[in-house]
CSV table of C-alpha atoms in Angstrom, one decimal:
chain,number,residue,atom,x,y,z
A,567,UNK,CA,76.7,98.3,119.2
A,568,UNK,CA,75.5,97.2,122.5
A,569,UNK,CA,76.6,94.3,124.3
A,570,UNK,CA,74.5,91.2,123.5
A,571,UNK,CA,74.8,89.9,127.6
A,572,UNK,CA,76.9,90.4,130.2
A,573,UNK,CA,77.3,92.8,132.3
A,574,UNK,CA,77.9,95.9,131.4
A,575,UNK,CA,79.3,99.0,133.6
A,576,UNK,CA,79.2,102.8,132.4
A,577,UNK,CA,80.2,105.7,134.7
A,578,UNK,CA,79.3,104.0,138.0
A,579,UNK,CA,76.1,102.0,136.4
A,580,UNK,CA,76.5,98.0,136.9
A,581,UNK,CA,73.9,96.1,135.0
A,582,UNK,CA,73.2,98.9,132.3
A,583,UNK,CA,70.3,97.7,129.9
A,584,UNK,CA,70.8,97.9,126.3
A,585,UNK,CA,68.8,100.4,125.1
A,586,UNK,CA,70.6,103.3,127.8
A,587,UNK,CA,74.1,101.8,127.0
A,588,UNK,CA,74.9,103.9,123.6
A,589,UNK,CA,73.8,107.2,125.2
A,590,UNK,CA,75.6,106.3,128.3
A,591,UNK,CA,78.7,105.2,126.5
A,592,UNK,CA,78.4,108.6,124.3
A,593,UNK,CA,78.5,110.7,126.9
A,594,UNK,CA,81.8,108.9,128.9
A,595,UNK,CA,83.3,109.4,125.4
A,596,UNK,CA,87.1,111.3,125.6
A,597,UNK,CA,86.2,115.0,126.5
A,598,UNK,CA,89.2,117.7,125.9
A,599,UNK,CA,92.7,116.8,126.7
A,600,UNK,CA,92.5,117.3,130.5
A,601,UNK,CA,90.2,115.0,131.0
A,602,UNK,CA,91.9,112.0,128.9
A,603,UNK,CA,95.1,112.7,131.0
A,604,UNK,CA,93.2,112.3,134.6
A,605,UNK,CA,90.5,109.4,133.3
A,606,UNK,CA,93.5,106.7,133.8
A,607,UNK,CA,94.0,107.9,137.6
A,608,UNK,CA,90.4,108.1,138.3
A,609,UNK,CA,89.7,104.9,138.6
A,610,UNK,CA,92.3,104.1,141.0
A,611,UNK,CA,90.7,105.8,144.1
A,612,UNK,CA,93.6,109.5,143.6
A,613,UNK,CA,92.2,112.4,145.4
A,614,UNK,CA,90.8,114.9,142.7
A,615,UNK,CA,93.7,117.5,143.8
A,616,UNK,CA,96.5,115.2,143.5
A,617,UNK,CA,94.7,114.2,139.9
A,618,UNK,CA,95.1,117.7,138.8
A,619,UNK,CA,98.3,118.0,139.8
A,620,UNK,CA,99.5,115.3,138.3
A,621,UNK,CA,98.3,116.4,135.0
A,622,UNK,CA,99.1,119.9,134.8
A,623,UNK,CA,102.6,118.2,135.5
A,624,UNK,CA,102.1,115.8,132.4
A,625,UNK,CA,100.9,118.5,130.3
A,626,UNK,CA,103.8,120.7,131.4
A,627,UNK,CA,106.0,117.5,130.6
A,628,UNK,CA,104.9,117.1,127.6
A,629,UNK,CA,104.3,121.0,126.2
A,630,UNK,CA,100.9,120.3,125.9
A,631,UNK,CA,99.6,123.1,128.3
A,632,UNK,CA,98.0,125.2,125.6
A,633,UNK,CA,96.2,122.4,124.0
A,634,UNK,CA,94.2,121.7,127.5
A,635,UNK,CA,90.8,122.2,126.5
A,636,UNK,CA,90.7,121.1,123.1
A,637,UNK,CA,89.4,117.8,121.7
A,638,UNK,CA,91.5,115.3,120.5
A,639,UNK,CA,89.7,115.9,117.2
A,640,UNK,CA,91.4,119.5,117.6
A,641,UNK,CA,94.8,118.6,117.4
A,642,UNK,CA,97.6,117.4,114.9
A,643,UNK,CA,98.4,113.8,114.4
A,644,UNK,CA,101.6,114.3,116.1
A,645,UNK,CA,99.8,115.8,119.2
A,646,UNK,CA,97.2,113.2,119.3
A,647,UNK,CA,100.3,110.4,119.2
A,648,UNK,CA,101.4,113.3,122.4
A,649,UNK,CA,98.2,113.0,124.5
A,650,UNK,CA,98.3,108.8,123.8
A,651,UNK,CA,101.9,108.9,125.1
A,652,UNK,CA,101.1,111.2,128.5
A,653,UNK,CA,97.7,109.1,129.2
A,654,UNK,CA,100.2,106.0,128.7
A,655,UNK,CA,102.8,107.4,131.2
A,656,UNK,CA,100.0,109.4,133.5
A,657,UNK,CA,98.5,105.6,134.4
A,658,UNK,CA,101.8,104.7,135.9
A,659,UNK,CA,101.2,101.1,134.0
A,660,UNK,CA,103.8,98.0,134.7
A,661,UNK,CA,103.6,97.8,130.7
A,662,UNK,CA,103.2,100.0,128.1
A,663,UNK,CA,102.3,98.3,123.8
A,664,UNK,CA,103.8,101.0,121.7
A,665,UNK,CA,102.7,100.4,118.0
A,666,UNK,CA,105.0,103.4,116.2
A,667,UNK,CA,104.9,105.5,118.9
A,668,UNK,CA,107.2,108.4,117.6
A,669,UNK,CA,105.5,107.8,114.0
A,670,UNK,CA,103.9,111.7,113.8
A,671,UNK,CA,106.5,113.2,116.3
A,672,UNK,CA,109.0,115.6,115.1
A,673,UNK,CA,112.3,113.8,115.0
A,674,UNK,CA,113.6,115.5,118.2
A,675,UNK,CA,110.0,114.9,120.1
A,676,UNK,CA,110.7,111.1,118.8
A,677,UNK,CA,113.5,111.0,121.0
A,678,UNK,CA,113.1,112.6,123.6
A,679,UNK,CA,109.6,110.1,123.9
A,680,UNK,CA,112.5,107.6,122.9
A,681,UNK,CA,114.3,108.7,126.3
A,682,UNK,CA,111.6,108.4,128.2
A,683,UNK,CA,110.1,104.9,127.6
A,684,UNK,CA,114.1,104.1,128.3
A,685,UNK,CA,113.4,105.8,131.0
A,686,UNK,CA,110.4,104.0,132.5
A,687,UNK,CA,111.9,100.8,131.7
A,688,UNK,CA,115.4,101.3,133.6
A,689,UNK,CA,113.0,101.3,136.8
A,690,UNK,CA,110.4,98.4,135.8
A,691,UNK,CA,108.2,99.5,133.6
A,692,UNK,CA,108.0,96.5,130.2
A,693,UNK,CA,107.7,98.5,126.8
A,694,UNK,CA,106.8,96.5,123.8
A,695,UNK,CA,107.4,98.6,121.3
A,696,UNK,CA,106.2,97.6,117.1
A,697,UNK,CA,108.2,100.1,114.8
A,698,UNK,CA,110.0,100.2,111.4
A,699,UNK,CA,112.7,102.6,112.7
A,700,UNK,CA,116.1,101.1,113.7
A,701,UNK,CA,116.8,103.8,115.8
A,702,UNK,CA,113.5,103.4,118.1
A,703,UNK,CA,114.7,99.9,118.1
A,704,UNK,CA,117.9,100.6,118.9
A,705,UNK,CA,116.5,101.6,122.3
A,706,UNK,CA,115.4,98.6,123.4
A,707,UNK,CA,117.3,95.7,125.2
A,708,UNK,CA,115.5,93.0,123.2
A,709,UNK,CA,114.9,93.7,119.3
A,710,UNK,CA,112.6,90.6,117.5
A,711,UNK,CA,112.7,91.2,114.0
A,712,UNK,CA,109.8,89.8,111.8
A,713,UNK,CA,110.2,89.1,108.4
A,714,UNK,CA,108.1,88.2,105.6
A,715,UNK,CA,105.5,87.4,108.6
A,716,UNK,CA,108.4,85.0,110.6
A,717,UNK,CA,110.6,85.6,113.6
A,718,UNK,CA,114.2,86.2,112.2
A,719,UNK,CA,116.0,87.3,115.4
């Protein structure tokens, strides 16, 4: 559904009418794997080369190599939940919402991403993590438990 005023920008466009927004918005849609690792960095002025590397590194990182090319649509839930994670970490962000991030992971990929958000946060990076597993929470320095819809730290 289009916008119903404001201003509206799609792939360099400011001011984008209505009627050419859908089409524009389908077409800056998530391509293959690649290009939802390096959209993060684009916008933040990265030379194209430096872009590249950096996600041939990620996808090395995360033992996604192979899975380059395909479309998210391609992959396994747990590779998917992969790709979210690296395009998380890729941005370099000062906070990352984590809502069951290890949920389709293998149990030994759920720790090692486990690790990692440690990781990030021992040098300043906030993770806010929402999970039903004790031991993802067990990670963090600050556990709020909620039940029956109420804080019960």
């Amino acid at each position: 559904v289009p916008p119903p005023a404001g201003t509206v920008g799609v792939r360099g466009r400011i001011n984008v009418p209505p009627a050419e927004y859908l089409e524009l918005a389908r077409e800056a849609a998530p391509g293959p794997v690649w290009q939802n690792l390096d959209l993060p960095r684009s916008y933040r002025n990265i030379r194209k080369g430096e872009r590249d590397s950096m996600v041939c590194d990620i996808l090395d990182r995360f033992q996604i190599v192979g899975k380059k090319d395909l479309y998210p649509n391609q992959l396994s839930g747990g590779q998917q939940q992969l790709v979210a994670v690296a395009r998380a970490i890729i941005a370099g962000p000062k906070v990352i919402l984590a809502d069951e991030p290890t949920g389709n992971l293998h149990s030994d990929q759920g720790r090692e991403i486990m690790e990692l958000f440690k990781k990030l946060n021992s040098t300043g990076t906030t993770i806010i993590q929402v999970t039903h597993s004790e031991a993802n929470a067990s990670y963090g320095d600050r556990i709020i438990r909620l039940r029956d819809g109420w804080v019960d730290e």
